[in-house]
PDB file of C-alpha atoms in Angstrom:
ATOM      1  CA  MET A   1      32.964  -4.769  -7.056  1.00 86.00           C
ATOM      2  CA  THR A   2      29.696  -5.804  -5.357  1.00 86.00           C
ATOM      3  CA  LEU A   3      31.053  -4.668  -1.990  1.00 91.00           C
ATOM      4  CA  LEU A   4      31.823  -1.222  -3.400  1.00 95.00           C
ATOM      5  CA  ILE A   5      28.338  -0.955  -4.916  1.00 94.00           C
ATOM      6  CA  VAL A   6      26.720  -1.916  -1.599  1.00 95.00           C
ATOM      7  CA  ALA A   7      28.952   0.519   0.319  1.00 96.00           C
ATOM      8  CA  ILE A   8      27.980   3.400  -1.969  1.00 96.00           C
ATOM      9  CA  GLY A   9      24.293   2.494  -1.589  1.00 96.00           C
ATOM     10  CA  ALA A  10      24.630   2.285   2.199  1.00 96.00           C
ATOM     11  CA  GLY A  11      26.240   5.708   2.274  1.00 96.00           C
ATOM     12  CA  LEU A  12      23.354   7.177   0.285  1.00 97.00           C
ATOM     13  CA  GLY A  13      20.756   5.434   2.468  1.00 96.00           C
ATOM     14  CA  THR A  14      22.425   6.680   5.631  1.00 95.00           C
ATOM     15  CA  MET A  15      22.468  10.248   4.302  1.00 96.00           C
ATOM     16  CA  LEU A  16      18.751   9.987   3.471  1.00 96.00           C
ATOM     17  CA  ARG A  17      18.019   8.783   7.009  1.00 95.00           C
ATOM     18  CA  TYR A  18      20.102  11.607   8.475  1.00 94.00           C
ATOM     19  CA  LEU A  19      18.226  14.216   6.419  1.00 95.00           C
ATOM     20  CA  THR A  20      14.867  12.713   7.362  1.00 93.00           C
ATOM     21  CA  VAL A  21      15.711  12.681  11.069  1.00 89.00           C
ATOM     22  CA  THR A  22      17.120  16.210  10.893  1.00 91.00           C
ATOM     23  CA  PHE A  23      14.059  17.765   9.270  1.00 91.00           C
ATOM     24  CA  TRP A  24      11.357  15.676  10.997  1.00 87.00           C
ATOM     25  CA  SER A  25       9.499  17.132  13.964  1.00 78.00           C
ATOM     26  CA  THR A  26      10.680  15.782  17.302  1.00 75.00           C
ATOM     27  CA  LYS A  27       7.244  16.147  18.925  1.00 73.00           C
ATOM     28  CA  PRO A  28       5.405  12.946  17.831  1.00 68.00           C
ATOM     29  CA  GLN A  29       5.523   9.998  20.220  1.00 66.00           C
ATOM     30  CA  TYR A  30       4.908   7.194  17.723  1.00 67.00           C
ATOM     31  CA  LEU A  31       5.078   8.608  14.195  1.00 82.00           C
ATOM     32  CA  THR A  32       8.767   9.425  14.406  1.00 86.00           C
ATOM     33  CA  ALA A  33      11.276   9.882  11.615  1.00 89.00           C
ATOM     34  CA  ILE A  34      12.706   6.459  12.420  1.00 90.00           C
ATOM     35  CA  PHE A  35       9.243   4.913  12.104  1.00 91.00           C
ATOM     36  CA  ALA A  36       8.834   6.622   8.725  1.00 92.00           C
ATOM     37  CA  VAL A  37      12.183   5.475   7.302  1.00 95.00           C
ATOM     38  CA  ASN A  38      11.603   1.934   8.557  1.00 95.00           C
ATOM     39  CA  MET A  39       8.172   1.806   6.892  1.00 95.00           C
ATOM     40  CA  VAL A  40       9.526   3.230   3.631  1.00 96.00           C
ATOM     41  CA  GLY A  41      12.358   0.700   3.762  1.00 96.00           C
ATOM     42  CA  ALA A  42       9.939  -2.175   4.432  1.00 96.00           C
ATOM     43  CA  PHE A  43       7.707  -1.129   1.526  1.00 97.00           C
ATOM     44  CA  PHE A  44      10.530  -0.922  -0.991  1.00 96.00           C
ATOM     45  CA  MET A  45      12.116  -4.112   0.317  1.00 95.00           C
ATOM     46  CA  GLY A  46       8.796  -5.837  -0.374  1.00 96.00           C
ATOM     47  CA  ILE A  47       8.942  -4.570  -3.947  1.00 95.00           C
ATOM     48  CA  LEU A  48      12.552  -5.678  -4.366  1.00 94.00           C
ATOM     49  CA  MET A  49      11.883  -9.111  -2.885  1.00 93.00           C
ATOM     50  CA  ALA A  50       9.001  -9.654  -5.297  1.00 93.00           C
ATOM     51  CA  THR A  51      11.290  -9.042  -8.258  1.00 90.00           C
ATOM     52  CA  GLY A  52      13.671 -11.813  -7.162  1.00 84.00           C
ATOM     53  CA  ALA A  53      16.635 -10.108  -8.809  1.00 80.00           C
ATOM     54  CA  THR A  54      20.159 -10.915  -7.649  1.00 79.00           C
ATOM     55  CA  ASN A  55      22.222  -8.558  -9.782  1.00 87.00           C
ATOM     56  CA  ALA A  56      24.470  -5.733  -8.594  1.00 86.00           C
ATOM     57  CA  LEU A  57      21.714  -3.130  -8.948  1.00 89.00           C
ATOM     58  CA  HIS A  58      19.497  -5.182  -6.634  1.00 91.00           C
ATOM     59  CA  HIS A  59      22.300  -5.350  -4.046  1.00 92.00           C
ATOM     60  CA  PHE A  60      22.793  -1.591  -4.354  1.00 95.00           C
ATOM     61  CA  TRP A  61      19.136  -0.917  -3.528  1.00 95.00           C
ATOM     62  CA  SER A  62      18.349  -3.700  -1.033  1.00 93.00           C
ATOM     63  CA  THR A  63      21.468  -4.188   1.052  1.00 93.00           C
ATOM     64  CA  GLY A  64      22.935  -0.775   0.314  1.00 95.00           C
ATOM     65  CA  VAL A  65      20.349   2.002   0.196  1.00 96.00           C
ATOM     66  CA  LEU A  66      17.570   0.320   2.190  1.00 95.00           C
ATOM     67  CA  GLY A  67      20.027  -1.192   4.661  1.00 94.00           C
ATOM     68  CA  GLY A  68      21.531   2.245   5.255  1.00 94.00           C
ATOM     69  CA  LEU A  69      18.138   3.953   5.386  1.00 95.00           C
ATOM     70  CA  THR A  70      16.464   1.688   7.934  1.00 94.00           C
ATOM     71  CA  THR A  71      17.615   1.177  11.489  1.00 90.00           C
ATOM     72  CA  PHE A  72      16.925  -1.294  14.238  1.00 87.00           C
ATOM     73  CA  SER A  73      19.175   0.127  16.936  1.00 83.00           C
ATOM     74  CA  THR A  74      17.704   3.632  16.823  1.00 83.00           C
ATOM     75  CA  MET A  75      14.193   2.190  16.962  1.00 83.00           C
ATOM     76  CA  MET A  76      15.166   0.274  20.108  1.00 85.00           C
ATOM     77  CA  THR A  77      16.750   3.394  21.622  1.00 83.00           C
ATOM     78  CA  GLN A  78      13.594   5.405  20.931  1.00 80.00           C
ATOM     79  CA  SER A  79      11.408   2.750  22.492  1.00 80.00           C
ATOM     80  CA  GLU A  80      13.600   2.850  25.598  1.00 83.00           C
ATOM     81  CA  GLN A  81      12.534   6.465  26.160  1.00 81.00           C
ATOM     82  CA  HIS A  82       8.929   5.409  26.847  1.00 79.00           C
ATOM     83  CA  ALA A  83       7.304   3.797  29.865  1.00 84.00           C
ATOM     84  CA  THR A  84       6.996   0.005  29.641  1.00 86.00           C
ATOM     85  CA  VAL A  85       3.462  -0.102  28.197  1.00 90.00           C
ATOM     86  CA  GLN A  86       4.219   2.652  25.680  1.00 86.00           C
ATOM     87  CA  GLN A  87       7.474   0.903  24.815  1.00 87.00           C
ATOM     88  CA  LEU A  88       5.671  -2.335  24.002  1.00 90.00           C
ATOM     89  CA  LEU A  89       3.067  -0.459  21.965  1.00 89.00           C
ATOM     90  CA  TYR A  90       5.749   1.394  19.994  1.00 87.00           C
ATOM     91  CA  LEU A  91       7.627  -1.819  19.206  1.00 90.00           C
ATOM     92  CA  LEU A  92       4.402  -3.623  18.286  1.00 92.00           C
ATOM     93  CA  ILE A  93       3.394  -0.813  15.936  1.00 91.00           C
ATOM     94  CA  GLU A  94       6.851  -0.904  14.315  1.00 91.00           C
ATOM     95  CA  LEU A  95       6.820  -4.685  13.898  1.00 93.00           C
ATOM     96  CA  VAL A  96       3.246  -5.134  12.695  1.00 96.00           C
ATOM     97  CA  GLY A  97       3.370  -1.978  10.594  1.00 95.00           C
ATOM     98  CA  GLY A  98       6.598  -3.097   8.950  1.00 95.00           C
ATOM     99  CA  LEU A  99       5.187  -6.522   8.113  1.00 97.00           C
ATOM    100  CA  ILE A 100       2.002  -5.034   6.661  1.00 98.00           C
ATOM    101  CA  ILE A 101       3.872  -2.415   4.635  1.00 98.00           C
ATOM    102  CA  PHE A 102       6.338  -5.058   3.376  1.00 97.00           C
ATOM    103  CA  GLY A 103       3.368  -7.200   2.319  1.00 97.00           C
ATOM    104  CA  LEU A 104       1.806  -4.251   0.482  1.00 97.00           C
ATOM    105  CA  GLY A 105       5.025  -3.586  -1.412  1.00 97.00           C
ATOM    106  CA  PHE A 106       5.395  -7.280  -2.246  1.00 97.00           C
ATOM    107  CA  ALA A 107       1.761  -7.536  -3.393  1.00 97.00           C
ATOM    108  CA  LEU A 108       2.013  -4.370  -5.461  1.00 96.00           C
ATOM    109  CA  ALA A 109       5.092  -5.638  -7.313  1.00 95.00           C
ATOM    110  CA  THR A 110       3.630  -9.127  -7.722  1.00 94.00           C
ATOM    111  CA  PHE A 111       0.278  -8.098  -9.114  1.00 91.00           C
ATOM    112  CA  LEU A 112       1.463  -5.246 -11.318  1.00 83.00           C
TER     113      LEU A 112
END
């Protein structure tokens, strides 16, 4: 049953990512749709991690929806399109930004 719940969540997360990528402008170099979905995913994962829940609803949101929404492989593919220095900057912004946003979500859920 848990596997089915996670699969449904992943399908929804993937559809949300697809819609975001489809309607996002393709012009920005760093603030891309993939950057946005990864930051949103990091923020909400911080909130979910702070709750410490392990029930089926938690699996639906964390592994399912947020796992389907965020993407590592597309981020790496996008970084590959830049020159080496820009590529390193893009990946650094993604990594540091994700950690900061995760921390904000975790802190928000912990203190509220």
